[in-house]
Coordinates of C-alpha atoms in Angstrom, one line a residue:
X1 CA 9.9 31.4 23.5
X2 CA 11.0 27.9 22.0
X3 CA 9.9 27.1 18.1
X4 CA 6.6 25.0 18.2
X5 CA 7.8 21.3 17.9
X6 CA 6.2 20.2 14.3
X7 CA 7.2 17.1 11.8
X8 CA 9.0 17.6 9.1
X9 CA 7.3 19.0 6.0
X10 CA 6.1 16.0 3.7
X11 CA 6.7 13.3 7.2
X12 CA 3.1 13.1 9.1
X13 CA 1.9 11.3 12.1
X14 CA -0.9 8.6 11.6
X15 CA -3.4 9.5 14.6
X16 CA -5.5 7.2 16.8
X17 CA -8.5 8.2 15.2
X18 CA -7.1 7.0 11.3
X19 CA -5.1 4.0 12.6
X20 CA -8.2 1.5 13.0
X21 CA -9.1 2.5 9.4
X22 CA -4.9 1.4 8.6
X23 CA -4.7 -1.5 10.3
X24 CA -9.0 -2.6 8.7
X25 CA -6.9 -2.6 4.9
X26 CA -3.4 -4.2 6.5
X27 CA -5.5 -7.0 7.9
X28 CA -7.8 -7.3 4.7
X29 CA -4.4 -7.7 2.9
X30 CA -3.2 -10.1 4.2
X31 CA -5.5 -12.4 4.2
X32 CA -6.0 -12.3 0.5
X33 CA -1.8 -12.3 0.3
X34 CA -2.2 -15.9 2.7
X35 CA -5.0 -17.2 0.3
X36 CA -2.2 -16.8 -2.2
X37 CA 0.4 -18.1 -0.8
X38 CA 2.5 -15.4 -0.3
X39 CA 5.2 -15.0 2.9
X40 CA 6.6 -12.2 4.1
X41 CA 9.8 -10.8 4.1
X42 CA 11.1 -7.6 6.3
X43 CA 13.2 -5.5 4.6
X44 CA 15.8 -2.6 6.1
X45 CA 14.7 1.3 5.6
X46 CA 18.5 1.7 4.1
X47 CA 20.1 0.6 1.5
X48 CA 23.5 1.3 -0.8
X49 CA 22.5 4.4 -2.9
X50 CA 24.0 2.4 -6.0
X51 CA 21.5 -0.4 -5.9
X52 CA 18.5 2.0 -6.6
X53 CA 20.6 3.6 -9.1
X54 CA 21.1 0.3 -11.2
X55 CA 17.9 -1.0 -10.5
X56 CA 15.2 2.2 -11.1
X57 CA 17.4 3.9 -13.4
X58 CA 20.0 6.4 -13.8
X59 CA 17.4 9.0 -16.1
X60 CA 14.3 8.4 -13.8
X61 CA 13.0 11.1 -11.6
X62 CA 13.6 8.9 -8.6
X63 CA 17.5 8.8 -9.2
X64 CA 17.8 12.3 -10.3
X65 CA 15.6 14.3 -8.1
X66 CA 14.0 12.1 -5.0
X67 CA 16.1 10.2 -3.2
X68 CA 17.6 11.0 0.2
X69 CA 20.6 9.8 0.1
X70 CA 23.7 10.5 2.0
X71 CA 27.2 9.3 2.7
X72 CA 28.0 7.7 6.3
X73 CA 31.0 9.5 7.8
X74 CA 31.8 7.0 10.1
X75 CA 32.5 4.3 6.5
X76 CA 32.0 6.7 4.1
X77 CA 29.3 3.9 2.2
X78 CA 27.1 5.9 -0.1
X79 CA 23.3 5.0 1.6
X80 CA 19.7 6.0 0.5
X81 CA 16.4 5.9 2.4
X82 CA 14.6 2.9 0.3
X83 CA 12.1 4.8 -2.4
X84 CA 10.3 1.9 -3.4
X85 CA 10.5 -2.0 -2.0
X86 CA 11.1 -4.0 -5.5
X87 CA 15.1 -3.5 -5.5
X88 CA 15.5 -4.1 -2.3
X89 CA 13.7 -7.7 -2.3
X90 CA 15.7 -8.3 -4.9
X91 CA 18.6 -7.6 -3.6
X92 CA 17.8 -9.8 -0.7
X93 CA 16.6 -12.4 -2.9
X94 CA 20.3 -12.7 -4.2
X95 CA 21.9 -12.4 -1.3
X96 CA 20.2 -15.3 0.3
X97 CA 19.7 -17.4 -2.6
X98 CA 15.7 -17.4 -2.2
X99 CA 14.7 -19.1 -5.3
X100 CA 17.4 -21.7 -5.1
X101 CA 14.6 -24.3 -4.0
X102 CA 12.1 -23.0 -6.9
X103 CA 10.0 -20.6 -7.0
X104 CA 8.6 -17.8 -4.4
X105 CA 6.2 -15.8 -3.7
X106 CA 7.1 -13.0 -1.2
X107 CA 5.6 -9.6 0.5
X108 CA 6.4 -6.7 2.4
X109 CA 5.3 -3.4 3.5
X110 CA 6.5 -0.2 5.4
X111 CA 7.4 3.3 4.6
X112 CA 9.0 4.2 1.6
X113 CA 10.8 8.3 1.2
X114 CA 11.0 10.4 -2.1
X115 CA 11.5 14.0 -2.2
X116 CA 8.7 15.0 -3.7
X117 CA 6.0 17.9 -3.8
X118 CA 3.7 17.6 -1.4
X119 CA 0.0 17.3 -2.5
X120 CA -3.1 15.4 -1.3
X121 CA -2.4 11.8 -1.7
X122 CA 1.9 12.0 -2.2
X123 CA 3.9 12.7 0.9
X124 CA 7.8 12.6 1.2
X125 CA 6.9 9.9 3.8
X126 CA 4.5 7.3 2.5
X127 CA 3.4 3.5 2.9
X128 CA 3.4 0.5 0.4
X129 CA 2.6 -3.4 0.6
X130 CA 4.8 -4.9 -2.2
X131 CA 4.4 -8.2 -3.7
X132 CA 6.8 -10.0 -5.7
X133 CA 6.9 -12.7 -7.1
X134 CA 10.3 -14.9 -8.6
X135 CA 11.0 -18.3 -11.2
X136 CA 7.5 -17.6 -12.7
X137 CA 7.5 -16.8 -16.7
X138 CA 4.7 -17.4 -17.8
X139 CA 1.5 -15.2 -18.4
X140 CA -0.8 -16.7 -15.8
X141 CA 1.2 -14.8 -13.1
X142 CA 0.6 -11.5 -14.2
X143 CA -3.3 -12.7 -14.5
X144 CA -2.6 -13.8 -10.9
X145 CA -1.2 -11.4 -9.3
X146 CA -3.7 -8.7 -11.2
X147 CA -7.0 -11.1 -10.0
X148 CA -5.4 -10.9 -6.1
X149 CA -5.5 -7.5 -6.4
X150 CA -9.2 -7.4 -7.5
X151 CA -10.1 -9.8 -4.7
X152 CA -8.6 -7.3 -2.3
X153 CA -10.7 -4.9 -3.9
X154 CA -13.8 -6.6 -3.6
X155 CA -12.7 -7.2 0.3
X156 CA -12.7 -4.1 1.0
X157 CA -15.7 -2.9 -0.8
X158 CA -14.0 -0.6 -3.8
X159 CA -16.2 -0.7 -6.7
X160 CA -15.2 2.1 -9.0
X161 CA -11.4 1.5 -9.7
X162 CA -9.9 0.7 -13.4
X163 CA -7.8 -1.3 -14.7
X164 CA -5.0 0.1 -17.5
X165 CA -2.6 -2.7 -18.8
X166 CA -0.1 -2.4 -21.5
X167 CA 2.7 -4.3 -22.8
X168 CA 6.5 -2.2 -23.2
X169 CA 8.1 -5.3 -24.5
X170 CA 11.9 -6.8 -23.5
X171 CA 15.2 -4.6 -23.7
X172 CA 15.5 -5.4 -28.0
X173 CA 12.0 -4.2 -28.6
X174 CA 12.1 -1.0 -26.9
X175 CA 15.5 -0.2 -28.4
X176 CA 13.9 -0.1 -31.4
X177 CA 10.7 1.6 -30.7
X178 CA 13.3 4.1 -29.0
X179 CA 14.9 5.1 -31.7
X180 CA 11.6 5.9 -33.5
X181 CA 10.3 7.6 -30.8
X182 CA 13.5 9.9 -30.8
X183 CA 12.9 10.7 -34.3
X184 CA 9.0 11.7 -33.9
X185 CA 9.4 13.8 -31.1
X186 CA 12.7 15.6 -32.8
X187 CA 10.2 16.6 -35.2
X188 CA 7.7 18.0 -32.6
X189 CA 10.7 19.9 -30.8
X190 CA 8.8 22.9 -30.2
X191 CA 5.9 21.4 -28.7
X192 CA 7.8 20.2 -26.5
X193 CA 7.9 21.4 -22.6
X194 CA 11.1 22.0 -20.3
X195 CA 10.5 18.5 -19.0
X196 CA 9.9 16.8 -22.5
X197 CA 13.0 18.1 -23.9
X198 CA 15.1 17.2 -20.3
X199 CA 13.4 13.3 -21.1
X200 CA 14.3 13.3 -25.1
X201 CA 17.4 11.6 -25.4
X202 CA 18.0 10.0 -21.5
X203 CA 14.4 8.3 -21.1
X204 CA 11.7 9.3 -24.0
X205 CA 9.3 7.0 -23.1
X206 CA 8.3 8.5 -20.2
X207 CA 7.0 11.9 -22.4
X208 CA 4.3 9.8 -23.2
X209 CA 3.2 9.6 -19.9
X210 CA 3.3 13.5 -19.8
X211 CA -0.1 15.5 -18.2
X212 CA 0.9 18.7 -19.8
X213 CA -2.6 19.5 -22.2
X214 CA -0.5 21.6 -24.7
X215 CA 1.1 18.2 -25.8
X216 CA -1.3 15.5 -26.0
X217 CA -2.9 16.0 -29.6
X218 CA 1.1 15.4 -30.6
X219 CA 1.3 12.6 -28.1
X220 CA -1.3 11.1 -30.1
X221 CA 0.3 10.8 -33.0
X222 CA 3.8 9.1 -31.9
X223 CA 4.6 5.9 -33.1
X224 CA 2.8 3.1 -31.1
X225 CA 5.3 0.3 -29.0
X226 CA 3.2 -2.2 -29.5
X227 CA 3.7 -2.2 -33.2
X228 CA 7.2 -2.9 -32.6
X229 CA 7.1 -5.9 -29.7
X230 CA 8.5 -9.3 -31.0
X231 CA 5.8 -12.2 -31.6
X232 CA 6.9 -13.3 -28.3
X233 CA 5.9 -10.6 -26.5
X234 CA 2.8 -10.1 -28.0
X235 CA 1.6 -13.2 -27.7
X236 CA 2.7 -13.0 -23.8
X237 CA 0.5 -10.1 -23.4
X238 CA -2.7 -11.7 -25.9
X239 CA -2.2 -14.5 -23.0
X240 CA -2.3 -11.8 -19.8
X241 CA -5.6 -10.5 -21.6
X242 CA -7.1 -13.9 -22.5
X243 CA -6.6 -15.0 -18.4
X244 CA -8.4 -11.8 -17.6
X245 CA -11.7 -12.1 -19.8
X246 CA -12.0 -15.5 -18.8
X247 CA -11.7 -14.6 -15.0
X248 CA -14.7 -11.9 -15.8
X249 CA -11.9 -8.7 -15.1
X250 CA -12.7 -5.7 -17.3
X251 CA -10.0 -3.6 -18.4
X252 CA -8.2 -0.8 -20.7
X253 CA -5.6 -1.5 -22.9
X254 CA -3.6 1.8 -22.3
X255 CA -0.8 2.1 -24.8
X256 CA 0.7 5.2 -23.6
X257 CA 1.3 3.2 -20.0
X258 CA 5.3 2.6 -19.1
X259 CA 5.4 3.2 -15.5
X260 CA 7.9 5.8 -14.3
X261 CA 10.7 2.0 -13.4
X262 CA 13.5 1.5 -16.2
X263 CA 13.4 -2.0 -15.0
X264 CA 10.2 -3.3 -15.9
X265 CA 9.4 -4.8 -19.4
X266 CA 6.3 -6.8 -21.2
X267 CA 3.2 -6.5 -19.0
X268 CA 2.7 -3.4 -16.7
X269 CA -0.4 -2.3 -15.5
X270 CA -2.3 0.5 -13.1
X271 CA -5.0 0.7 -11.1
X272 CA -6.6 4.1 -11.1
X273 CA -9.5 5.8 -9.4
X274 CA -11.1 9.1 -10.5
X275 CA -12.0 10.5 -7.0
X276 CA -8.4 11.7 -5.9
X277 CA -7.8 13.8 -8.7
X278 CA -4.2 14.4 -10.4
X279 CA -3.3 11.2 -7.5
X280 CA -5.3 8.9 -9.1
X281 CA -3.1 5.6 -9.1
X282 CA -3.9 3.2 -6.0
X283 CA -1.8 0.2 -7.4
X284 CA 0.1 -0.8 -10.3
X285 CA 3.7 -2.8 -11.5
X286 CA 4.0 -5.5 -13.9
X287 CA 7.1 -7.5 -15.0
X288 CA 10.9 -7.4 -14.6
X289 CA 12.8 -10.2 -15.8
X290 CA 15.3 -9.1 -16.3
X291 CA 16.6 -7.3 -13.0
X292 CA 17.9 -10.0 -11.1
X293 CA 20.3 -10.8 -13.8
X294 CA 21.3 -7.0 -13.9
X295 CA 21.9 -6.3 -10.0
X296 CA 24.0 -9.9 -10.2
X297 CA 22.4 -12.9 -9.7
X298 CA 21.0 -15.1 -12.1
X299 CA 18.6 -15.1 -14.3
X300 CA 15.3 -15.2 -12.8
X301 CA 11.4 -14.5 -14.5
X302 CA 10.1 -11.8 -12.3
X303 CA 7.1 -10.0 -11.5
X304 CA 5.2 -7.8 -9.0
X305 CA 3.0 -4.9 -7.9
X306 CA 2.6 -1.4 -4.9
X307 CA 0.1 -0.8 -3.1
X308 CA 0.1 2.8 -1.9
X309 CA -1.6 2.7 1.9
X310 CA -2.3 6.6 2.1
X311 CA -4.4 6.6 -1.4
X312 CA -5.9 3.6 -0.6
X313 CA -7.0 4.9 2.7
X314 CA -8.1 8.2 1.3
X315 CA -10.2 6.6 -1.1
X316 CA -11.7 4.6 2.0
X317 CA -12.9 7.9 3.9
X318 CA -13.9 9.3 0.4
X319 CA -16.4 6.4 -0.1
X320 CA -17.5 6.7 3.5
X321 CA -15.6 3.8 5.0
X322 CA -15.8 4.2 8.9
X323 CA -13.6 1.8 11.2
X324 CA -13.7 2.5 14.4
X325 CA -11.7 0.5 17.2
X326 CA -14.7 0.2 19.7
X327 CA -14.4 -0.9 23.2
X328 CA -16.7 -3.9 24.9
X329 CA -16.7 -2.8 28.1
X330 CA -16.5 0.7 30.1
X331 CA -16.0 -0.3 34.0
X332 CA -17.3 2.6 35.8
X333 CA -15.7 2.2 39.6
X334 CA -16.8 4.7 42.8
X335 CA -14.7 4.5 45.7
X336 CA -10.8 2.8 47.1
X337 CA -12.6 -0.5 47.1
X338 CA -14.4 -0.7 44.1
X339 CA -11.4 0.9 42.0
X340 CA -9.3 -2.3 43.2
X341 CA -12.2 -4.7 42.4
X342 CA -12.4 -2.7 38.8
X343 CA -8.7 -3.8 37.9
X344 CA -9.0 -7.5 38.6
X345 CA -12.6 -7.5 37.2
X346 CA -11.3 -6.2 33.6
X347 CA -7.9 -8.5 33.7
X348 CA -10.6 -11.4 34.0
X349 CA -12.7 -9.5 31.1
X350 CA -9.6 -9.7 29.2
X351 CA -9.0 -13.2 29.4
X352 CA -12.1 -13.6 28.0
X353 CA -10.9 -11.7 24.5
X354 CA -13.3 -8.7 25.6
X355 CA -12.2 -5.3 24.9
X356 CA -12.1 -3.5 28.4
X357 CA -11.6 0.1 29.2
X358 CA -10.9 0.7 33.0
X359 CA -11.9 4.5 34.0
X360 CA -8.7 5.4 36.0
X361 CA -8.7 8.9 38.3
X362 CA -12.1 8.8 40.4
X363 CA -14.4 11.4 39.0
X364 CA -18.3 11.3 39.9
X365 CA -20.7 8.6 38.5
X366 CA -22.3 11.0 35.9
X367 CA -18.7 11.9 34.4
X368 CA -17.7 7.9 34.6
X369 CA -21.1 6.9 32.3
X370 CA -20.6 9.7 29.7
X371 CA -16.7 8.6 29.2
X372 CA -18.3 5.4 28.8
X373 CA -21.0 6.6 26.4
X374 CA -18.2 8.4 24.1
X375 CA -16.0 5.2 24.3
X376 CA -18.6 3.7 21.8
X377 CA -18.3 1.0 24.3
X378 CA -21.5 -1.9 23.9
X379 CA -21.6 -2.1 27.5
X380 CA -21.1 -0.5 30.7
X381 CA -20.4 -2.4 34.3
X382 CA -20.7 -0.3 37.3
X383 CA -18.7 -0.9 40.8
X384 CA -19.4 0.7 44.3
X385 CA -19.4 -0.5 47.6
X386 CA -22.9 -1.9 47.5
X387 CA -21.7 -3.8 44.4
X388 CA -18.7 -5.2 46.3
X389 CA -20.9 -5.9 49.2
X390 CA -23.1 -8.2 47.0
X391 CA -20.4 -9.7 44.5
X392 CA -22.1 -8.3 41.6
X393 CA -21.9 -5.2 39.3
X394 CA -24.2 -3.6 37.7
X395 CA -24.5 -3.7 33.9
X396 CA -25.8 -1.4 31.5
X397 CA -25.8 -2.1 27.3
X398 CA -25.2 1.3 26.1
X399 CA -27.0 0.8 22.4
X400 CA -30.7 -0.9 24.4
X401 CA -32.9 0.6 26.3
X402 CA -33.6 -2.9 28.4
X403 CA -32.6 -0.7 32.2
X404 CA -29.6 -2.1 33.9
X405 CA -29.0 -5.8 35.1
X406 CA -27.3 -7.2 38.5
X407 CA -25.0 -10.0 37.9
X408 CA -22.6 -11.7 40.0
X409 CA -18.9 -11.4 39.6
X410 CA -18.3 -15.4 38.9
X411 CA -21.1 -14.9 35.8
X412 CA -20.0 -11.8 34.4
X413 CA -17.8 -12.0 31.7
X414 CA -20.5 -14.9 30.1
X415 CA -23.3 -12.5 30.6
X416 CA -21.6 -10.4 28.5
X417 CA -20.7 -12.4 26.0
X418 CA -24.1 -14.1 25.6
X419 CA -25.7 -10.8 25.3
X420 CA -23.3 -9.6 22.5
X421 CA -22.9 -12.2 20.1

C-alpha cells in the first residue's frame, strides 16, 4: 500500500470553509490601505540568501536557524524562500528607483517561510500584508501608520488588542547602551539560560525580550535604552506619543520591546492580544532608516509594519467571527428539458451579480431542495416541464415562510432582487 499523501509538516491547506473568513480581513485591508493611499507591489517568493542576511541580521534567529535556503545547481546563486517582506521591498525599491519622484507608500502580501516549531498560531508556512512606507522622517508617519492599523481594527470589530511602543534609538545610541548591557548581564552570568548566554555578545538586546520566568526579576534590573537615546531620538519618540493621545489611541510604553529585526531603530511597536496565548502578537514594526543606505541605495527615512493573516484570523473565530460565502440562488431542475432551461436561467442570474448555484446530476426533488437548504442559499427556483410549459419557475425564499411564488422567466432575476434587498 502507497504512503497517505499529506502536506508537509508546518505547510497547511486553507479550506473552503476558512477561505471566506481570509478573503472578509484581505478585503477589509485594503480598503483602509486605499483610504491611505497606499499601492501595491508584488513581490517574488525567492530571493538571494545574502540580502536577508544583510538586512535581518547575521545574529538573529532568522539568519541562523529559520531560513530555507539553498543553492541552485543549475547557477550555483545562493537563494532563500523570503521570511519576511520588508527586505525584499526594499530591495525592489532600489532596484527600480521607487522614491526617485518623492515619496511612497507601498503594500504587499503573500506567504512568508521560517523553520520554525510548530504551535497554534506559527506555521513554517504563514501569511503577511506588509506596509512600507519610504522619504518620510518625520514622527507623524509612525502615528500614521500605527492609527491605520487601529482603523483596521475597528473594521473588523477587534476590541481587546494592545498597543506596546518603545523607542531603540539609531545605530550610535544602541552602541552605547550595548556595551552597558554587556557589562550587566556579565554580572548575572549564571542566571543566565543556554539561549541568553548564545545572545551575550552577538545580539544582547534581544535577552530582554526573553520569556524564560527564572530570568525576569534580573531582567528587571538591566540598564534601561532609553536613558541612553540622544535628544534627537527622544524627542522623535515624545512626538510619536503626543500624535497618538491626541488621536484618542491608548497605549504601553514597553521598554523591554526591540523586535527580533537588527534593522530597525527609534520607534518600534506591537500589537498584542491575550487570547492566543504564548502567540500573542497580531501586528507590529516600526522604523528603519537606515536600511536602504545599507543594502546600497541611498539614503532614505523608512518605516513600516506585518500583519500576520493566520493570528489575525484565529483571533476572528476566537471572538466568534462567522463569514460565510452564501449563495443567492439554488436552481433546483427535474428532467432533460428543464436541466437545459436551468443553465441559461442561472447565466442570466449571473449577469445580474446574483450568486447562483446550478444543481448538476438529476437526483429527486426532495434531495435538490435539501442541497438547496444546506447551500444557505436566500432563495430557491424550481424547474420542471410544467414550469417550461408556462415560462415561469417556481420560487421559494428559504429563510420566510410566505409558500412559493410563480414568476415568469423575463421577470425573474428582478423578482429576486426586489425581494432581497
Amino acid at each position: 500500500m502507497s504512503k497517505k499523501l499529506q502536506s508537509i509538516k508546518g505547510f497547511y491547506d486553507v479550506l473552503p470553509d476558512k477561505t471566506p473568513l481570509w478573503t472578509f480581513v484581505e478585503n477589509k485591508v485594503r480598503e483602509v490601505l486605499e483610504l491611505y493611499a497606499y499601492e501595491k507591489i508584488s513581490l517574488p517568493l525567492v530571493e538571494s540568501t545574502s540580502l536577508f542576511v544583510e538586512s535581518v541580521g547575521t545574529h538573529t534567529d532568522i539568519v541562523e536557524k529559520e531560513m530555507y535556503s539553498w543553492i541552485d545547481l543549475l547557477n550555483e546563486d545562493q537563494l532563500t524562500l523570503r521570511p519576511e517582506g520588508t527586505a525584499g521591498c526594499v530591495r525592489a525599491v532600489i532596484e527600480h528607483n521607487l522614491t526617485y519622484n518623492g515619496p511612497i507608500r507601498l503594500w504587499y502580501q503573500g506567504p512568508m517561510f521560517r523553520h520554525e516549531n510548530v504551535q497554534k498560531g506559527r506555521q513554517r508556512q504563514f501569511h503577511q500584508i506588509g506596509v512600507e512606507a519610504f522619504g518620510f522622517d518625520d514622527a507623524n508617519i509612525d502615528a500614521e501608520q500605527i492609527l491605520l492599523l487601529s482603523r483596521l481594527w475597528k473594521a473588523l470589530d477587534i476590541t481587546d488588542l494592545e498597543l506596546h511602543i518603545n523607542s531603540i534609538g539609531d545605530p550610535e545610541d544602541r552602541v552605547r547602551y550595548r556595551a552597558e548591557l554587556i557589562r550587566y548581564f556579565e554580572a548575572h552570568f549564571d542566571t543566565l539560560d543556554d539561549d541568553a548566554k548564545k545572545r551575550l555578545h552577538q545580539n544582547p538586546l534581544r535577552i530582554l525580550d526573553s520569556k524564560n520566568s527564572n530570568m525576569q526579576k534580573m531582567i528587571e534590573g538591566a540598564p534601561k535604552l532609553f536613558d541612553y537615546l540622544s535628544e534627537d531620538a527622544k524627542k522623535h519618540f515624545a512626538f510619536v506619543c503626543h500624535y497618538l493621545n491626541e488621536a484618542g489611541i491608548q497605549f504601553k510604553i514597553n521598554q523591554r520591546l526591540v523586535r527580533g529585526l537588527d534593522y530597525y531603530n527609534r520607534t518600534v511597536y506591537e500589537w498584542v492580544t491575550h487570547r492566543l496565548g504564548s502567540q500573542g502578537t497580531v501586528a507590529g514594526g516600526g522604523r528603519y532608516d537606515y536600511l536602504i543606505e545599507r543594502l546600497g541605495g541611498e539614503k532614505t527615512p523608512a518605516c513600516g509594519f506585518g500583519i500576520g493573516m493566520e493570528r489575525i484570523v484565529l483571533l476572528l473565530e476566537e471572538i466568534g467571527v462567522n463569514v460565510k460565502n452564501i449563495p443567492d440562488v439554488y436552481v433546483v431542475n427535474l428532467g432533460e428539458e428543464a436541466e437545459k432551461k436551468a443553465l441559461s436561467i442561472s447565466e442570466t442570474l449571473r449577469e445580474k451579480g446574483l450568486k447562483v448555484v446550478l444543481n448538476s446530476g438529476g437526483s429527486s426533488f426532495k434531495s435538490q431542495m435539501k442541497r438547496a437548504d444546506k447551500s444557505g442559499a436566500l432563495c430557491a427556483i424550481i424547474i420542471g416541464d410544467d414550469e417550461i410549459k408556462q415560462s415561469a419557475v417556481q420560487i421559494k425564499f428559504m429563510r420566510q415562510e410566505d409558500g412559493q411564488s410563480v414568476v415568469k422567466f423575463n421577470d425573474l432575476a428582478d423578482f429576486i432582487l426586489k425581494n432581497l434587498l
